[in-house]
Amino acid sequence: MPAVSKGDGMRGLAVFISDIRNCKSKEAEIKRINKELANIRSKFKGDKALDGYSKKKYVCKLLFIFLLGHDIDFGHMEAVNLLSSNKYTEKQIGYLFISVLVNSNSELIRLINNAIKNDLSSRNPTFMCLALHCIANVGSREMAEAFASEIPRILVAGDTMDSVKQSAALCLLRLYKTSPDLVLMGEWTSRVVHLLNDQHMGVVTAAISLITCLSQKNPDEFKTCVSLAVSRLSRIVSSASTDLQDYTYYFVPAPWLSCKLLRLLQCYPPPEDGAVKGRLVECLETILNKAQEPPKSKKVQHSNAKNAILFEAISLIIHYDSEPNLLVRACNQLGQFLQHRETNLRYLALESMCTLASSEFSHEAVKTHIETVINALKTERDVSVRQRAADLLYAMCDRSNAKQIVAEMLSYLETADYSIREEMVLKVAILAEKYAVDYSWYVDTILNLIRIAGDYVSEEVWYRVIQIVINRDDVQGYAAKTVFEALQAPACHENMVKVGGYILGEFGNLIAGDPRSSPLVQFNLLHSKFHLCSVPTRALLLSAYIKFINLFPETKATIQEVLRCDSQIRNSDVELQQRAVEYLKLSSIASTDVLATVLEEMPPFPERESSILAKLKKKKGPGAVSVTELDDSKREAGELNGGADRGPDTAAMAASNASTPSPSADLLGIRSAAPVGAAQTNAGSLLVDVFSDSGPAAPSAAVNDDGFLSSAPPSEDPAPPLSEADELLNKFVCKNNGVLFENQLLQIGIKSEYRQNLGRMYLFYGNKTSVQFASFSTTVSCPGELQAQLNVQSKPVEPLVEGGAQIQQVLNIECITDFCDAPLLNIKFRYGGALQNLTLKLPVTINKFFQPTEMSSSDFFQRWKQLSQPQQEAQKIFKANHSMDTEVLKAKLLGLGTALLDNIDPNPENYVCAGVIQTKGQQIGCLLRLEPNAQAQMYRLTLRCSKDTVSKRLCELLAQQF
Amino acid sequence: MIKFVLMVNRQGQTRLSRYYHSVELSRRAALEADVVRYCLSRKKDQCSFVEYKDFKLVYRQYAALYIVVGITDSENELSIYELVHNFVEVLDKYFSRVIMFNLDRVHIILDEIIQNGHIVETNKSRILAPLTTIDKMVDS
C-alpha cells in the first residue's frame, strides 16, 4: 500500500488542512481561510516566478477552499498554466481545478482548448484521459465546436487504449447532450454500437451510457444494440464468459454492467427476432431463479448487488408487459421482499409492485398481497416506505377491494405524516368517486375525509362532492341528512361548513319534514358556525341563507333579521356587505315567483374529467397516473354524471357553469352567467346589478358599464374591432413578444409569458406624440362564449399618458377550457379633445397553453393511432405564404409551443411536433405533422388532438403561419 | 443519471462534493445543508433511499462519515448503494490515513468511477491505475 504523502505530498497543504480541521468555530475557519487567500494572492502576484510545485500547491489549496464552500475568484490563470506542464501531478491538479471551477462560458475556455488539443494529440493515454475528462466536465459549446468531430474517431480507433475509450465515450455523451447538432454520429453509429462487444468490460460500461442516450433519441438507427446487449447480458448472467476480469463484486458478476444492459433494453420493445427473445427470456428466468438460490455470501453487499440486478430485470419484465409467466413470477418475488427485514428491499418492492399493478397480467397477483401492504401502511417506521405502501394500495385498488382500501387509507390519514396528507386525501377522494357503487358511501367517505383531514382537503375535493350530489338526485336526501348530522359536532372543519351550507341551501327541504331538522333548526345550526368562518365561507353561507328564504318562506323574517344586523349590512368586507345588502333587498322586493326563478335549484354540472385527478397528476408530475387510468376515470365520471337526465336547454345553461369554479367563486354559481341570463328578463336592471361580478374581472365589468352607459353618446361604445385585427393576431401565433399595433399616435407593445393554463401579458402603451393623452382607459372583454372559456383580469391604467411616455398594463390570463375567439382590447383616450376609440384583438390563442412533450418515435405513432377518429383530425393543404427555409420553419414550430421531434417521421423533410394544451379542467394532447413540398410550394398540415374543436382551431391558426 | 456525490461528516460539514449538473455555488451550500439535514435526521432502520425534490438520495453511513448520492429516476437505487460501498472499499485499499489530507486523490478516484454522472469503471485495480502510475513516477 503506498504511503500517500511521501515525496510528492505537499506539506504546506497538509498543515493548512489540519489547521482548518482544528478550527473550533466557523469564524475561526473563515479567518484562517482569509489569511491563506491573502498569502496565495501575494504569491501569485509576486515578482518571483513560481515553480510548478508551488503553483500546484497553491492551486490545490484554492481548490480545497472552494470545496469548503467559499467562492474563488482568482488562480484560474495559474491553473491553466499547470495544464501545459509535463508532470502528470501538476497537469492533473490543473485539470481538476478547471473542471470543478470553470463554468462553460468562461473566457478562459480558448486558452484551455489549446492545452486540451495538445494533450489529445500527445498519444499519452493518461494525458488524453485528463483532456477528455475536462471536455466532458465543462461541455461548452465552444469545446463542442472544437472537438466534436475528433472524439468519435478516438472512441472507435483500434489503437486507442481502453481507459481512453472509456473517457471518450462519456465525453461524447456530454457533448451530445449539450450540442446535439454538432455531434454527427452517422458514419460512427455501427462502430459505436459494437463497443457493446468490446472485450473490455470497463469500455462496455462506459459505452453503454452513451448508447442508451443515443438510442432514446434515435431508436431506429441504434436498434442493432438490442441483440448485442442481450448476448452480452447472457454471457454475464450465465457466468460462462471468461471476460469478467475483475468485475465480480462479492460473487456477483458485473452487477453494474448488468443493470445498465437491462436499462438499455428498456428503451426498446421486446425483440422481434425469436432467437434473441428466447435468449433474453432465458436470462430473465435465470436472474429470477438466482434469487431463490442460497446466497453465496452472507455479506449484505452480495445480496444487494444481486437484488440490484433482480429489480432491474423486473423493471424490464414490466416494461415489456407481454410475458404473463414472468410477470407473475416477478410479482411473487416482490411479494417475498415485502416482508424482508431490510427496509431498502421493502421500499423497492413496494415501488416496483406499484408499476406491476397496472399490468392486466399481474393485477390480480398484486392484489393477493393486499394484507401485507395494509400492514406496511400501518407499521412501517419510515414515512417514505409508508408513502410507497399508500401508492401501491392506490394502484391495486379496483371495484372488488375499494371499500377495504379506502377504509384503511382513511384510518391511516388520522395519524399520517403531514407531508403526505394532501396527496392521501386526493387519492382517497379519487378512489371513492371512481369505485362508488352506492353514492351514500361516496358521500360518507368524503365527509369523513373532511372530518379527519379537513385542512388538507383542497377545493377540488369539496367542489367535486357537491357536483356529484347535484347531479344525482338519489343521493341528495342522504347527503342533506349526513351533512346535517356532521354539522352537529361541536367543532367541525370549515370545509364541512362549506359543503353543509351548499347542500342544505339546495336540498335542505328534503329533510325539513323531520322536526329535529326543521328549517329553523337547520338555519340556526349553520348560523352558529358563521362567526368562526373566513370571508369566502361566510359569503357562501349568505348565499345559502337567501336560498333558504326561497325554500322555506317561514324562515324569511329570521334571516332578514340576520342580514339586517350591522355586522352584515355594514361589514367591512365589501363582498359580504354587498351580498347582505343585495340579498336583503332581493328578499323584500322580489315576488315569490321571481325569487323562485332566481334561486332555482342548480342545474346539473356537465360531465368532465375530475379536477381532483388533474390535481393529483400535477402533484405527481406526468406519468404518475397512467393513461388507462385516466380514461377509466373519465368513463366512470361519465356514468356518474350521466345518471342525471338533462334536457338540452339545461345542458346549455350548465355549459356556462362548466368550468371548474375559480378559487374565489362559490359553487352557487350565482356569479356565473346562466342564472343571470335567466333572471334578467324577469327582474330588470336591479338584478344585473345584484348578480354581476363585484370582482375585478373585466368582462362583467364591461357588462356593467354598458348597462349604466346606455345614455352616453354612441361614440363612447367600444369601436368594432379593426379590420386588420385578425392579421395582427396571426403575427403573434408563434411568438410572444412584439409590437401589436402602431399608428401615428399610439404604439402598443406586448410581452407575454405562459405557464400551464396561466398566462401573464404585459401591454405597453406608448404615446408617440408630444401631447398628453387624457381619459386614457382600456377594457378587455371576452365576447360570447369566450367569457366562460377564458378568464382575463386586468388592472386599470393611469388615465393620463404624457407625451412621449409609456405606460404598462398587466393582464392575468387563465385558460378555463379550449377556445377559438380572441379577447378584445378596447382603448379610449382623448387626444387634443378628440375621442380616440380603438378595438384590437389580443393575441391570446389556444396554442399559448401548450406544454411541449418529448416522445420517442414508437410513442408518437402509438398516440397518433389512438387519435384516429375522423373528427379528431384536421387537415389543410395550402400554398406557402412565407419562406420555406428549414430554420425559419423550425423556429416557428418551436414558437408554437410544442416540442419539435426529430427523427420521428420516416421522411426527414417532414416536421413532427407534440404538445399538451393545459386548460384549467383538462389536458388536451395534440400531435402535429407538417409536410412541405418545396417544388410545389405547398404544405400539407395535419393535426390530431384529443378534442376535435382544438384540432380545427389549431389548423386554422397555423395555416396562416407558413 | 447521477446528479452529485457528497461526503459529509456528522457535524454536517461537507468534505467532498462533486456535481454532475451545474449548480451555482451559492445554491450548493444550501442544497448540501438541506440534503445533509435530511439524511442525518434519519434512523438506522429507515430506508437508505429518500425522495428529495425531483430526485432521489441514496445514502450510506460509515462511522462519522456520510456519503450521499443524488440520482434521477433512471438509476437503479441498489446498484448506486453498492457503488458507494465499492468507492469506500477503494478508498480503504488506497489510503492508510485520514483521507482529508488527500482530497485531490479522492477526487481522482471518484472521477475514475463516475464521469459526468455515469458509472464508468467498477474494477478496483483499474480505478486505482492512474494513482498507481503517479506513485510509481514519484518513487522513481
mmCIF file of N, CA, C and O in Angstrom, chain A residues 7 49 54 68 98 121 200 285 318 351 404-405 407 463 581 590 683 715 795 856 906 914:
data_model
loop_
_atom_site.group_PDB
_atom_site.id
_atom_site.type_symbol
_atom_site.label_atom_id
_atom_site.label_comp_id
_atom_site.label_asym_id
_atom_site.label_seq_id
_atom_site.Cartn_x
_atom_site.Cartn_y
_atom_site.Cartn_z
ATOM 1 N N GLY A 7 7.181 12.094 -0.386
ATOM 2 C CA GLY A 7 7.762 12.659 -1.600
ATOM 3 C C GLY A 7 6.909 13.743 -2.212
ATOM 4 O O GLY A 7 7.159 14.935 -2.023
ATOM 5 N N ALA A 49 8.980 34.234 -10.112
ATOM 6 C CA ALA A 49 8.201 33.249 -10.838
ATOM 7 C C ALA A 49 8.097 31.983 -9.983
ATOM 8 O O ALA A 49 9.075 31.550 -9.388
ATOM 9 N N SER A 54 5.088 24.780 -6.513
ATOM 10 C CA SER A 54 4.388 25.753 -5.672
ATOM 11 C C SER A 54 3.052 26.125 -6.281
ATOM 12 O O SER A 54 2.050 26.260 -5.576
ATOM 13 N N LEU A 68 -14.771 23.819 0.440
ATOM 14 C CA LEU A 68 -15.377 24.131 1.734
ATOM 15 C C LEU A 68 -16.539 25.102 1.578
ATOM 16 O O LEU A 68 -17.189 25.468 2.545
ATOM 17 N N ILE A 98 -9.876 23.279 -13.187
ATOM 18 C CA ILE A 98 -10.697 23.757 -14.303
ATOM 19 C C ILE A 98 -12.065 23.070 -14.294
ATOM 20 O O ILE A 98 -13.101 23.721 -14.423
ATOM 21 N N SER A 121 -3.542 15.089 -28.704
ATOM 22 C CA SER A 121 -2.688 14.542 -29.754
ATOM 23 C C SER A 121 -1.367 14.010 -29.197
ATOM 24 O O SER A 121 -0.487 13.608 -29.940
ATOM 25 N N HIS A 200 -13.321 -5.531 -23.303
ATOM 26 C CA HIS A 200 -13.053 -4.927 -22.005
ATOM 27 C C HIS A 200 -14.340 -4.433 -21.352
ATOM 28 O O HIS A 200 -15.052 -3.598 -21.897
ATOM 29 N N GLU A 285 -35.199 -15.400 -16.700
ATOM 30 C CA GLU A 285 -35.551 -16.537 -15.842
ATOM 31 C C GLU A 285 -34.381 -16.898 -14.935
ATOM 32 O O GLU A 285 -34.565 -17.169 -13.748
ATOM 33 N N ILE A 318 -41.677 -5.689 -16.581
ATOM 34 C CA ILE A 318 -42.862 -4.824 -16.521
ATOM 35 C C ILE A 318 -42.931 -3.948 -17.771
ATOM 36 O O ILE A 318 -43.993 -3.724 -18.335
ATOM 37 N N GLU A 351 -42.326 -0.132 -4.425
ATOM 38 C CA GLU A 351 -42.255 0.772 -5.566
ATOM 39 C C GLU A 351 -42.450 0.009 -6.872
ATOM 40 O O GLU A 351 -43.216 0.418 -7.734
ATOM 41 N N GLN A 404 -62.481 -1.674 1.223
ATOM 42 C CA GLN A 404 -61.466 -2.007 2.215
ATOM 43 C C GLN A 404 -60.303 -1.012 2.148
ATOM 44 O O GLN A 404 -59.867 -0.464 3.154
ATOM 45 N N ILE A 405 -59.840 -0.757 0.914
ATOM 46 C CA ILE A 405 -58.673 0.111 0.767
ATOM 47 C C ILE A 405 -58.992 1.531 1.221
ATOM 48 O O ILE A 405 -58.214 2.158 1.951
ATOM 49 N N ALA A 407 -61.198 2.463 3.332
ATOM 50 C CA ALA A 407 -61.331 2.496 4.790
ATOM 51 C C ALA A 407 -59.959 2.515 5.450
ATOM 52 O O ALA A 407 -59.715 3.283 6.387
ATOM 53 N N TYR A 463 -65.544 20.714 -4.054
ATOM 54 C CA TYR A 463 -66.337 21.068 -5.245
ATOM 55 C C TYR A 463 -66.941 19.804 -5.836
ATOM 56 O O TYR A 463 -68.086 19.754 -6.244
ATOM 57 N N VAL A 581 -76.571 43.354 1.615
ATOM 58 C CA VAL A 581 -77.472 44.403 1.133
ATOM 59 C C VAL A 581 -78.353 43.877 0.010
ATOM 60 O O VAL A 581 -79.574 44.012 0.025
ATOM 61 N N ALA A 590 -88.496 41.351 -4.407
ATOM 62 C CA ALA A 590 -88.902 40.404 -5.439
ATOM 63 C C ALA A 590 -90.123 39.605 -5.001
ATOM 64 O O ALA A 590 -90.273 39.265 -3.832
ATOM 65 N N ALA A 683 -86.341 40.370 -13.976
ATOM 66 C CA ALA A 683 -86.112 41.300 -12.880
ATOM 67 C C ALA A 683 -85.472 42.612 -13.290
ATOM 68 O O ALA A 683 -85.306 43.491 -12.470
ATOM 69 N N SER A 715 -70.541 57.338 -29.458
ATOM 70 C CA SER A 715 -69.120 57.204 -29.747
ATOM 71 C C SER A 715 -68.362 56.607 -28.567
ATOM 72 O O SER A 715 -67.240 56.159 -28.708
ATOM 73 N N LYS A 795 -55.659 45.222 -14.541
ATOM 74 C CA LYS A 795 -55.719 46.339 -13.604
ATOM 75 C C LYS A 795 -55.962 47.600 -14.415
ATOM 76 O O LYS A 795 -55.478 47.720 -15.533
ATOM 77 N N SER A 856 -40.727 9.327 -27.911
ATOM 78 C CA SER A 856 -39.989 8.525 -28.878
ATOM 79 C C SER A 856 -40.882 8.279 -30.081
ATOM 80 O O SER A 856 -42.092 8.504 -30.043
ATOM 81 N N PRO A 906 -40.595 9.148 -41.042
ATOM 82 C CA PRO A 906 -39.671 8.455 -41.946
ATOM 83 C C PRO A 906 -39.115 9.403 -43.014
ATOM 84 O O PRO A 906 -37.985 9.230 -43.470
ATOM 85 N N ALA A 914 -45.250 17.610 -30.873
ATOM 86 C CA ALA A 914 -46.199 17.094 -29.900
ATOM 87 C C ALA A 914 -46.279 18.038 -28.720
ATOM 88 O O ALA A 914 -45.288 18.647 -28.345
#
